[in-house]
Every structure is written in C-alpha cells, then in structure tokens.
Amino acid sequence: MAPAATSSRSHAAQDPREQQLDVSGQNRVAIFDKQGGPVSIKDVPVQKQLKRGEALVRVIYTGVCHTDLHAMLGDWPLDNKLPLVGGHEGAGVVVALGEGADQFVKVGDRVGIKWIATSCLNCSFCRTGAEPNCPHAQCSGFSVDGSFQKYAVSYANHLSIIPDALPLDQAAPILCAGVTVYKALKEAQLIPGQYVAIPGAGGGLGHLAIQYAVAAGYRVIAIDTGADKKQLCESLGAEKFIDFKTSKSLVDDIKAATPDGFGPQAAVVAASGAAAYEQALDYIRPRGVLVAVGLPGNTDIRANVFFTVFRSVRVVGSYVGNRQDAQEALEIAASGKVRTHFKTLGLSQLPQVYDDMQSGKIAGRIVLDIDQ
Ligand SMILES: [Zn+2]
Ligand SMILES: [Zn+2]
C-alpha cells in the first residue's frame, strides 16, 4: 500500500463545513435497490423527523470498507435492508436531535458513525460491554442506512465523539478499521514487551494494527509482501518484516524473529487469505493466541486438536469493538500515535471504488468526500 494523502495530526484545521449546522438543501445519497447494484448517486429530501434517541448527522467524510462491498453484492450469509445506503465509517457533525438524544450528544458535536449503529444497552452482552454481540444490535450501512449520504439519521447512543485534534478525514477509517484492530489487540491479552505477528500488516487494517500495537508497547513482526509494504511497515514501527512471497519458510522465519526462537505470543490476522490463518497456528508460541480479524469468504480455521491441547494455544474471534473501544481508538489517533494512510475520492466515485475493490485494484484505504 502506498502512503497517500494524510492530514496534519496535531493542529486540525477544521473543515469549514463543520460550522454549517443549518440543514439546507437536499440530502445526497449513494443508494442501491437490489444486491449487486447498480449504486446510484441521488438527491433526495432530508429526513427531518427524528424519532426518540435519533440524531441527524451531517456527514463530511466516510471511509469505504470491504464490508460495504459485501453488503452491496449480498454475498454474506446475512440479509441486509433494501434499498440500502451503505457506509459505516462516517465522520461529521450533529445537526439535529430527536427527543432524549441530548443525553448522549449535542448539536455541533463532531461525531463518528460506526458499524454498530445502536444496541439495546440492556441485555447481558450490552451490560458487560459486548455491545457488538447484542441480539438487538443494528448495523450502519447494513440493517439501517449508513454514512454514504450527506445527512444520515443515526442513533445518538452509539455515536463516537471525535476529538478536536483529529481531522474528520483521518477519523473516518478509525471508526471501523481502527477500532477493529485495536479491539483485536486487546483480545490478544498481551503485556508490553511481548511479540505480535500481523499478517496483512501493510493493508488497510494491518497498517493501523502496527501502530496501535507499538503504542501499547508490543513488539511487531509484520508479514506482507513487496518493498513498498516493507518500507511502510518499518516506518510505522514494525521491528521485523517478513515477506511471505520470498520467505522459504514463513513459520521458521517468524519464530526466528523472536529472541528465544519460540515465536510470537500472538498473531492478529488482518489478512483475508486462508493460508495466513493456518500458518499462524504453527508459528505462535505455546500458550499463544490467534486473533481472527480478516474475513476470508467461506473459510475454516483448521486446528489440529492434539497440538491445540499440547501447545495450549487459543483461537479467538474479534468483531469490531464497543463504544469505549471506539472512543479509545479515536483518542489514541488524536494523540498522534496512529495515523491513517488513505486516498481521498468523492462520493460520486463510489461505484468505481467497488469495481476496483472487486478486481483487487484498491491498495490503501479510501475516504470519500461526501460533497464531491
Ligand atoms: Zn468495516
Ligand atoms: Zn443488548
């Protein structure tokens, strides 16, 4: 992934659009009526009637995640709403509130719309901070309309507050990619000084995982391929880079990258290939953990029972994060410790972005300017 446009981190020059809190003109949406598209850009009336707990967010930037492509294609074993406005990395400002929403956010707050749009906050999952697992959770850009629109109706209780020091375009990819890898690192339950291998380290999830890991005091072994990704991973703080295409034995090389040769304490698999999962089970050290994050379509994790017991390894799935995880991920980014590499395009280019994603042409993260 080539480093692309990044904004200043410490002194966010606020976008003038953040000051425009009046709801004027039309809503601009990227919408599709049936699975597989086409996705069309349309002007429609703004939904100004808000129900209890809802907030109207003027979206300024939104990231594009592979999940958005899956929702458009309909190739997941879950049904989404139709017609659908996708998007779940929306960054903007609150412009109106429904009744009761003001206990969570105020008009003018800089906020993020993330994958979990709302949850009941009262089930055993929500009460223990496992909001993504709430049976009543709604997902932005999937079961409810998301952030590929200028004025998005969302739920105030799950909006994330974006710190002032973080520009909105920088914040957008943190809302899904950033919080996802941040949470995955938490699930690994490492302590500072321990090693984490990150397959897919040079990609959209991986390059953020490196930075959150380094910020937490973990030592990173980056796994990816090519000189550009090596340079990127090392510049972000990875101590070792292992090229999976040129390595003669990936498992041996990763084990050898740790001082005692037993391998890393954890692998956070941000890659979406099945091989990355199988190899990780072989190179994590005894008592190590594989955290599954990348989503290969229709793939199993095959773990030999004998060696799972004998080596006492753990395999855990990690699925986005809760409200607090999202807040922490944003605040760490605002502190300057995590910086997203992305390319900015316009909302009107979303159909092309989907085509390029399908043909594997998208290298880094894409952030869309809603007004372009
Ligand atoms: Zn996502
Ligand atoms: Zn719940």
Tab-separated table of C-alpha atoms and ligand atoms in Angstrom:
chain	number	residue	atom	x	y	z
A	1	MET	CA	0.000	0.000	0.000
A	2	ALA	CA	1.450	3.328	-0.985
A	3	PRO	CA	1.281	6.046	1.625
A	4	ALA	CA	-1.209	8.551	0.317
A	5	ALA	CA	-2.655	11.832	1.469
A	6	THR	CA	-2.564	12.361	5.198
A	7	SER	CA	-3.686	15.424	7.057
A	8	SER	CA	-1.883	17.301	9.772
A	9	ARG	CA	-2.327	15.409	13.036
A	10	SER	CA	-1.690	17.838	15.819
A	11	HIS	CA	-3.419	21.008	14.686
A	12	ALA	CA	-6.611	20.004	12.988
A	13	ALA	CA	-7.546	22.766	10.611
A	14	GLN	CA	-11.267	22.354	10.964
A	15	ASP	CA	-13.205	21.894	7.785
A	16	PRO	CA	-15.406	24.995	7.245
A	17	ARG	CA	-18.319	22.635	6.639
A	18	GLU	CA	-18.177	21.672	10.332
A	19	GLN	CA	-19.588	25.106	11.192
A	20	GLN	CA	-22.618	24.813	8.923
A	21	LEU	CA	-25.236	23.434	11.258
A	22	ASP	CA	-28.315	24.508	9.306
A	23	VAL	CA	-29.998	21.765	7.333
A	24	SER	CA	-30.367	23.295	3.936
A	25	GLY	CA	-30.871	21.804	0.537
A	26	GLN	CA	-31.187	18.179	-0.361
A	27	ASN	CA	-29.661	15.018	1.000
A	28	ARG	CA	-27.124	13.379	-1.319
A	29	VAL	CA	-27.092	9.600	-1.137
A	30	ALA	CA	-25.299	6.657	-2.735
A	31	ILE	CA	-28.003	4.012	-2.849
A	32	PHE	CA	-28.749	0.646	-4.438
A	33	ASP	CA	-32.122	-1.082	-4.829
A	34	LYS	CA	-31.014	-4.680	-5.254
A	35	GLN	CA	-27.994	-6.824	-4.432
A	36	GLY	CA	-25.259	-6.395	-6.992
A	37	GLY	CA	-26.222	-2.787	-7.686
A	38	PRO	CA	-26.039	-0.569	-9.595
A	39	VAL	CA	-25.160	2.063	-6.980
A	40	SER	CA	-26.556	5.458	-7.940
A	41	ILE	CA	-25.900	8.915	-6.542
A	42	LYS	CA	-29.168	10.782	-5.979
A	43	ASP	CA	-30.521	13.947	-4.405
A	44	VAL	CA	-33.417	13.183	-2.055
A	45	PRO	CA	-35.226	15.161	0.672
A	46	VAL	CA	-33.530	15.281	4.078
A	47	GLN	CA	-35.313	13.196	6.718
A	48	LYS	CA	-36.012	15.857	9.326
A	49	GLN	CA	-38.500	13.972	11.510
A	50	LEU	CA	-36.394	12.234	14.135
A	51	LYS	CA	-37.610	9.537	16.477
A	52	ARG	CA	-36.647	9.269	20.116
A	53	GLY	CA	-32.893	8.750	20.527
A	54	GLU	CA	-32.059	9.564	16.904
A	55	ALA	CA	-29.537	12.117	15.700
A	56	LEU	CA	-29.194	13.728	12.285
A	57	VAL	CA	-25.528	13.779	11.298
A	58	ARG	CA	-24.133	15.960	8.532
A	59	VAL	CA	-21.545	13.509	7.159
A	60	ILE	CA	-18.467	15.176	5.650
A	61	TYR	CA	-16.135	12.206	5.119
A	62	THR	CA	-16.741	8.482	5.067
A	63	GLY	CA	-14.369	5.566	4.708
A	64	VAL	CA	-15.120	2.622	2.433
A	65	CYS	CA	-14.697	-0.832	3.973
A	66	HIS	CA	-14.737	-4.227	2.241
A	67	THR	CA	-17.867	-4.959	4.271
A	68	ASP	CA	-19.649	-2.268	2.235
A	69	LEU	CA	-18.818	-4.177	-0.930
A	70	HIS	CA	-20.130	-7.432	0.608
A	71	ALA	CA	-23.369	-5.671	1.588
A	72	MET	CA	-23.800	-4.339	-1.946
A	73	LEU	CA	-23.107	-7.742	-3.516
A	74	GLY	CA	-25.183	-9.602	-0.929
A	75	ASP	CA	-22.603	-12.386	-0.637
A	76	TRP	CA	-22.724	-12.743	3.140
A	77	PRO	CA	-24.988	-15.276	4.873
A	78	LEU	CA	-26.988	-12.378	6.374
A	79	ASP	CA	-29.798	-10.274	4.899
A	80	ASN	CA	-29.406	-6.516	4.629
A	81	LYS	CA	-32.045	-3.817	4.237
A	82	LEU	CA	-33.086	-2.819	0.703
A	83	PRO	CA	-32.865	-0.283	-0.786
A	84	LEU	CA	-29.680	0.447	1.129
A	85	VAL	CA	-27.372	3.395	1.721
A	86	GLY	CA	-24.095	1.735	2.755
A	87	GLY	CA	-21.192	3.055	4.790
A	88	HIS	CA	-20.065	2.702	8.407
A	89	GLU	CA	-17.052	4.965	8.760
A	90	GLY	CA	-18.898	8.281	8.727
A	91	ALA	CA	-17.348	11.415	10.217
A	92	GLY	CA	-19.316	14.638	10.543
A	93	VAL	CA	-21.266	16.878	12.891
A	94	VAL	CA	-24.601	16.554	14.690
A	95	VAL	CA	-27.152	18.974	13.196
A	96	ALA	CA	-30.404	17.865	14.872
A	97	LEU	CA	-31.558	15.628	17.689
A	98	GLY	CA	-34.662	13.598	18.457
A	99	GLU	CA	-36.204	13.559	21.898
A	100	GLY	CA	-33.889	12.206	24.583
A	101	ALA	CA	-30.839	12.127	22.316
A	102	ASP	CA	-29.238	15.098	24.057
A	103	GLN	CA	-28.086	12.904	26.943
A	104	PHE	CA	-25.512	11.428	24.534
A	105	VAL	CA	-24.502	14.209	22.109
A	106	LYS	CA	-25.150	17.884	21.399
A	107	VAL	CA	-25.817	19.765	18.167
A	108	GLY	CA	-22.411	20.777	16.781
A	109	ASP	CA	-20.541	17.786	18.227
A	110	ARG	CA	-18.034	16.175	15.880
A	111	VAL	CA	-19.138	12.553	15.739
A	112	GLY	CA	-18.484	9.233	14.070
A	113	ILE	CA	-20.997	6.723	12.713
A	114	LYS	CA	-19.579	3.225	13.134
A	115	TRP	CA	-20.663	-0.329	12.218
A	116	ILE	CA	-22.716	-0.824	15.384
A	117	ALA	CA	-25.391	1.841	14.919
A	118	THR	CA	-27.262	1.007	18.112
A	119	SER	CA	-27.757	-1.787	20.617
A	120	CYS	CA	-30.259	-2.334	23.416
A	121	LEU	CA	-27.783	-1.426	26.201
A	122	ASN	CA	-29.805	-3.711	28.494
A	123	CYS	CA	-29.043	-7.344	27.575
A	124	SER	CA	-26.350	-9.468	29.199
A	125	PHE	CA	-23.987	-8.662	26.308
A	126	CYS	CA	-24.540	-4.911	26.394
A	127	ARG	CA	-24.358	-4.842	30.191
A	128	THR	CA	-20.895	-6.410	30.027
A	129	GLY	CA	-19.571	-4.227	27.217
A	130	ALA	CA	-20.081	-6.772	24.433
A	131	GLU	CA	-22.378	-4.444	22.514
A	132	PRO	CA	-21.440	-5.854	19.067
A	133	ASN	CA	-22.869	-9.215	20.190
A	134	CYS	CA	-26.210	-7.703	21.292
A	135	PRO	CA	-29.038	-9.662	19.621
A	136	HIS	CA	-30.833	-6.347	19.008
A	137	ALA	CA	-27.832	-4.512	17.522
A	138	GLN	CA	-28.387	-2.597	14.279
A	139	CYS	CA	-25.547	-2.143	11.819
A	140	SER	CA	-24.882	1.051	9.845
A	141	GLY	CA	-24.932	0.530	6.098
A	142	PHE	CA	-26.426	-2.935	6.534
A	143	SER	CA	-29.593	-3.217	8.642
A	144	VAL	CA	-30.032	0.576	8.733
A	145	ASP	CA	-28.859	3.208	6.246
A	146	GLY	CA	-25.265	4.258	6.744
A	147	SER	CA	-22.796	7.028	6.027
A	148	PHE	CA	-22.748	7.185	2.220
A	149	GLN	CA	-25.012	10.225	2.449
A	150	LYS	CA	-24.794	13.883	3.392
A	151	TYR	CA	-27.440	13.727	6.124
A	152	ALA	CA	-27.559	10.413	7.964
A	153	VAL	CA	-30.098	9.544	10.636
A	154	SER	CA	-28.272	7.551	13.285
A	155	TYR	CA	-28.660	6.659	16.948
A	156	ALA	CA	-27.209	9.089	19.465
A	157	ASN	CA	-26.358	6.359	21.987
A	158	HIS	CA	-23.685	4.784	19.777
A	159	LEU	CA	-22.190	7.855	18.087
A	160	SER	CA	-18.497	8.294	18.901
A	161	ILE	CA	-17.177	11.717	19.825
A	162	ILE	CA	-14.284	12.670	17.535
A	163	PRO	CA	-11.575	14.569	19.453
A	164	ASP	CA	-10.909	18.122	18.224
A	165	ALA	CA	-7.291	17.322	17.358
A	166	LEU	CA	-8.321	14.644	14.862
A	167	PRO	CA	-9.341	15.854	11.385
A	168	LEU	CA	-12.555	14.219	10.166
A	169	ASP	CA	-10.919	12.547	7.165
A	170	GLN	CA	-8.312	10.974	9.468
A	171	ALA	CA	-11.028	9.897	11.881
A	172	ALA	CA	-13.195	8.093	9.325
A	173	PRO	CA	-11.085	4.917	8.899
A	174	ILE	CA	-10.589	4.652	12.661
A	175	LEU	CA	-14.338	4.098	13.076
A	176	CYS	CA	-14.220	0.594	11.613
A	177	ALA	CA	-10.678	-0.408	10.614
A	178	GLY	CA	-9.032	1.293	13.581
A	179	VAL	CA	-11.396	0.125	16.293
A	180	THR	CA	-11.430	-3.389	14.824
A	181	VAL	CA	-7.680	-3.881	15.135
A	182	TYR	CA	-7.495	-2.007	18.428
A	183	LYS	CA	-10.070	-4.385	19.895
A	184	ALA	CA	-8.307	-7.413	18.368
A	185	LEU	CA	-5.082	-6.419	20.112
A	186	LYS	CA	-6.987	-6.164	23.395
A	187	GLU	CA	-8.390	-9.662	22.833
A	188	ALA	CA	-4.819	-10.960	22.499
A	189	GLN	CA	-4.265	-10.004	26.165
A	190	LEU	CA	-0.594	-9.201	25.686
A	191	ILE	CA	1.614	-7.294	28.064
A	192	PRO	CA	4.199	-4.711	26.977
A	193	GLY	CA	7.343	-6.281	25.564
A	194	GLN	CA	5.590	-9.286	24.063
A	195	TYR	CA	5.576	-10.056	20.361
A	196	VAL	CA	2.658	-9.892	17.955
A	197	ALA	CA	2.774	-11.065	14.361
A	198	ILE	CA	0.500	-9.215	11.957
A	199	PRO	CA	-0.201	-10.980	8.644
A	200	GLY	CA	-1.534	-8.384	6.211
A	201	ALA	CA	0.457	-5.707	8.049
A	202	GLY	CA	0.731	-3.395	5.042
A	203	GLY	CA	-3.006	-3.285	4.341
A	204	GLY	CA	-5.919	-1.152	5.500
A	205	LEU	CA	-6.354	-2.990	8.810
A	206	GLY	CA	-2.742	-4.051	9.221
A	207	HIS	CA	-1.065	-0.652	8.996
A	208	LEU	CA	-3.314	0.561	11.809
A	209	ALA	CA	-2.693	-2.617	13.836
A	210	ILE	CA	1.063	-1.992	13.750
A	211	GLN	CA	0.619	1.489	15.179
A	212	TYR	CA	-1.824	0.509	17.940
A	213	ALA	CA	0.478	-2.381	18.884
A	214	VAL	CA	3.525	-0.124	19.049
A	215	ALA	CA	1.561	2.426	21.089
A	216	ALA	CA	0.719	-0.352	23.570
A	217	GLY	CA	4.369	-1.374	23.910
A	218	TYR	CA	4.170	-4.607	21.921
A	219	ARG	CA	6.911	-5.667	19.514
A	220	VAL	CA	5.648	-6.134	15.969
A	221	ILE	CA	6.592	-8.729	13.376
A	222	ALA	CA	4.978	-7.536	10.155
A	223	ILE	CA	4.063	-10.044	7.447
A	224	ASP	CA	3.264	-8.871	3.929
A	225	THR	CA	4.980	-8.658	0.573
A	226	GLY	CA	6.906	-6.148	-1.540
A	227	ALA	CA	9.340	-3.307	-0.962
A	228	ASP	CA	6.631	-0.659	-0.580
A	229	LYS	CA	4.873	-2.537	2.195
A	230	LYS	CA	8.164	-3.336	3.903
A	231	GLN	CA	9.038	0.341	3.919
A	232	LEU	CA	5.582	1.300	5.176
A	233	CYS	CA	5.542	-1.316	7.967
A	234	GLU	CA	9.018	-0.425	9.176
A	235	SER	CA	8.241	3.288	9.101
A	236	LEU	CA	5.273	2.603	11.383
A	237	GLY	CA	7.379	0.801	13.962
A	238	ALA	CA	7.453	-2.880	12.960
A	239	GLU	CA	10.773	-4.358	14.148
A	240	LYS	CA	10.817	-7.186	11.637
A	241	PHE	CA	9.278	-7.530	8.203
A	242	ILE	CA	8.811	-10.965	6.698
A	243	ASP	CA	7.921	-11.190	3.027
A	244	PHE	CA	5.596	-14.156	2.627
A	245	LYS	CA	6.405	-14.438	-1.066
A	246	THR	CA	10.183	-14.595	-0.731
A	247	SER	CA	10.450	-16.401	2.605
A	248	LYS	CA	11.498	-20.057	2.167
A	249	SER	CA	9.776	-20.985	5.414
A	250	LEU	CA	7.458	-18.375	6.812
A	251	VAL	CA	6.892	-20.301	10.035
A	252	ASP	CA	10.627	-20.718	10.696
A	253	ASP	CA	11.378	-17.089	9.825
A	254	ILE	CA	8.716	-15.771	12.188
A	255	LYS	CA	9.837	-17.981	15.053
A	256	ALA	CA	13.418	-16.895	14.424
A	257	ALA	CA	12.326	-13.262	14.719
A	258	THR	CA	11.767	-13.732	18.467
A	259	PRO	CA	14.851	-13.914	20.724
A	260	ASP	CA	14.216	-17.412	22.094
A	261	GLY	CA	13.006	-18.797	18.770
A	262	PHE	CA	9.635	-19.986	20.112
A	263	GLY	CA	7.603	-17.471	18.112
A	264	PRO	CA	5.317	-14.547	18.961
A	265	GLN	CA	2.820	-14.598	21.822
A	266	ALA	CA	0.067	-13.576	19.425
A	267	ALA	CA	-0.930	-13.351	15.792
A	268	VAL	CA	-3.545	-10.770	14.860
A	269	VAL	CA	-4.575	-11.975	11.414
A	270	ALA	CA	-5.556	-8.946	9.380
A	271	ALA	CA	-5.024	-10.787	6.070
A	272	SER	CA	-8.024	-12.338	4.371
A	273	GLY	CA	-6.354	-15.435	2.936
A	274	ALA	CA	-6.890	-18.895	4.448
A	275	ALA	CA	-3.137	-19.595	4.452
A	276	ALA	CA	-2.489	-16.744	6.874
A	277	TYR	CA	-4.667	-18.497	9.456
A	278	GLU	CA	-3.089	-21.927	9.064
A	279	GLN	CA	0.444	-20.562	9.282
A	280	ALA	CA	-0.379	-18.509	12.368
A	281	LEU	CA	-1.379	-21.643	14.275
A	282	ASP	CA	2.066	-23.052	13.505
A	283	TYR	CA	4.214	-20.071	14.434
A	284	ILE	CA	2.567	-18.718	17.583
A	285	ARG	CA	4.404	-19.974	20.646
A	286	PRO	CA	2.929	-22.452	23.144
A	287	ARG	CA	0.212	-20.671	25.150
A	288	GLY	CA	-0.058	-18.155	22.306
A	289	VAL	CA	-3.231	-16.784	20.765
A	290	LEU	CA	-4.524	-16.398	17.230
A	291	VAL	CA	-6.955	-13.487	16.930
A	292	ALA	CA	-9.150	-13.747	13.831
A	293	VAL	CA	-9.975	-10.362	12.286
A	294	GLY	CA	-9.608	-10.568	8.488
A	295	LEU	CA	-12.620	-12.136	6.823
A	296	PRO	CA	-11.857	-14.570	4.021
A	297	GLY	CA	-15.103	-15.674	2.376
A	298	ASN	CA	-16.283	-19.142	3.405
A	299	THR	CA	-13.057	-20.327	5.063
A	300	ASP	CA	-12.490	-22.600	8.053
A	301	ILE	CA	-9.748	-22.369	10.636
A	302	ARG	CA	-8.328	-25.888	10.800
A	303	ALA	CA	-6.639	-26.560	14.106
A	304	ASN	CA	-5.218	-29.961	14.956
A	305	VAL	CA	-6.789	-30.980	18.269
A	306	PHE	CA	-3.702	-32.752	19.610
A	307	PHE	CA	-1.419	-29.781	19.030
A	308	THR	CA	-4.024	-27.290	20.204
A	309	VAL	CA	-4.035	-29.128	23.532
A	310	PHE	CA	-0.331	-29.954	23.666
A	311	ARG	CA	0.756	-26.421	22.743
A	312	SER	CA	-2.117	-24.900	24.756
A	313	VAL	CA	-2.959	-22.291	22.120
A	314	ARG	CA	-6.106	-20.188	21.896
A	315	VAL	CA	-8.116	-19.142	18.849
A	316	VAL	CA	-10.426	-16.164	19.373
A	317	GLY	CA	-12.647	-14.156	17.065
A	318	SER	CA	-12.786	-10.389	17.431
A	319	TYR	CA	-15.649	-8.400	15.982
A	320	VAL	CA	-15.362	-4.580	15.886
A	321	GLY	CA	-15.458	-3.026	19.374
A	322	ASN	CA	-17.784	-1.446	21.893
A	323	ARG	CA	-18.432	2.263	22.455
A	324	GLN	CA	-15.484	2.615	24.809
A	325	ASP	CA	-13.113	0.808	22.429
A	326	ALA	CA	-14.151	3.204	19.657
A	327	GLN	CA	-13.588	6.211	21.892
A	328	GLU	CA	-10.149	4.981	22.954
A	329	ALA	CA	-9.131	4.167	19.367
A	330	LEU	CA	-10.082	7.712	18.293
A	331	GLU	CA	-8.305	9.335	21.230
A	332	ILE	CA	-5.076	7.410	20.591
A	333	ALA	CA	-5.243	8.520	16.953
A	334	ALA	CA	-5.854	12.111	18.063
A	335	SER	CA	-2.734	11.937	20.241
A	336	GLY	CA	-0.696	11.429	17.071
A	337	LYS	CA	0.297	7.822	17.787
A	338	VAL	CA	-1.816	6.375	14.991
A	339	ARG	CA	-2.083	7.868	11.566
A	340	THR	CA	-4.249	6.526	8.769
A	341	HIS	CA	-2.854	6.278	5.267
A	342	PHE	CA	-5.621	6.851	2.776
A	343	LYS	CA	-6.589	8.316	-0.552
A	344	THR	CA	-9.447	10.815	-0.815
A	345	LEU	CA	-12.045	10.477	-3.563
A	346	GLY	CA	-15.591	11.806	-3.968
A	347	LEU	CA	-18.876	10.078	-3.113
A	348	SER	CA	-19.665	10.117	-6.843
A	349	GLN	CA	-16.715	7.740	-7.360
A	350	LEU	CA	-18.141	5.018	-5.081
A	351	PRO	CA	-19.317	2.791	-7.996
A	352	GLN	CA	-15.775	2.859	-9.395
A	353	VAL	CA	-14.311	2.127	-5.942
A	354	TYR	CA	-16.491	-1.008	-5.733
A	355	ASP	CA	-15.348	-2.113	-9.196
A	356	ASP	CA	-11.717	-1.570	-8.235
A	357	MET	CA	-12.187	-3.426	-4.934
A	358	GLN	CA	-13.609	-6.416	-6.798
A	359	SER	CA	-10.685	-6.511	-9.173
A	360	GLY	CA	-8.206	-6.073	-6.320
A	361	LYS	CA	-7.025	-2.676	-7.546
A	362	ILE	CA	-7.542	-0.793	-4.268
A	363	ALA	CA	-4.247	-0.644	-2.421
A	364	GLY	CA	-4.863	1.545	0.645
A	365	ARG	CA	-7.875	2.881	2.462
A	366	ILE	CA	-10.325	5.046	0.527
A	367	VAL	CA	-12.026	8.017	2.182
A	368	LEU	CA	-14.856	9.735	0.320
A	369	ASP	CA	-15.647	13.441	0.476
A	370	ILE	CA	-19.453	13.457	0.620
A	371	ASP	CA	-19.757	16.697	-1.394
A	372	GLN	CA	-17.528	15.610	-4.267
B	1	ZN	ZN	-15.871	-2.075	8.219
B	2	ZN	ZN	-28.053	-5.547	24.076
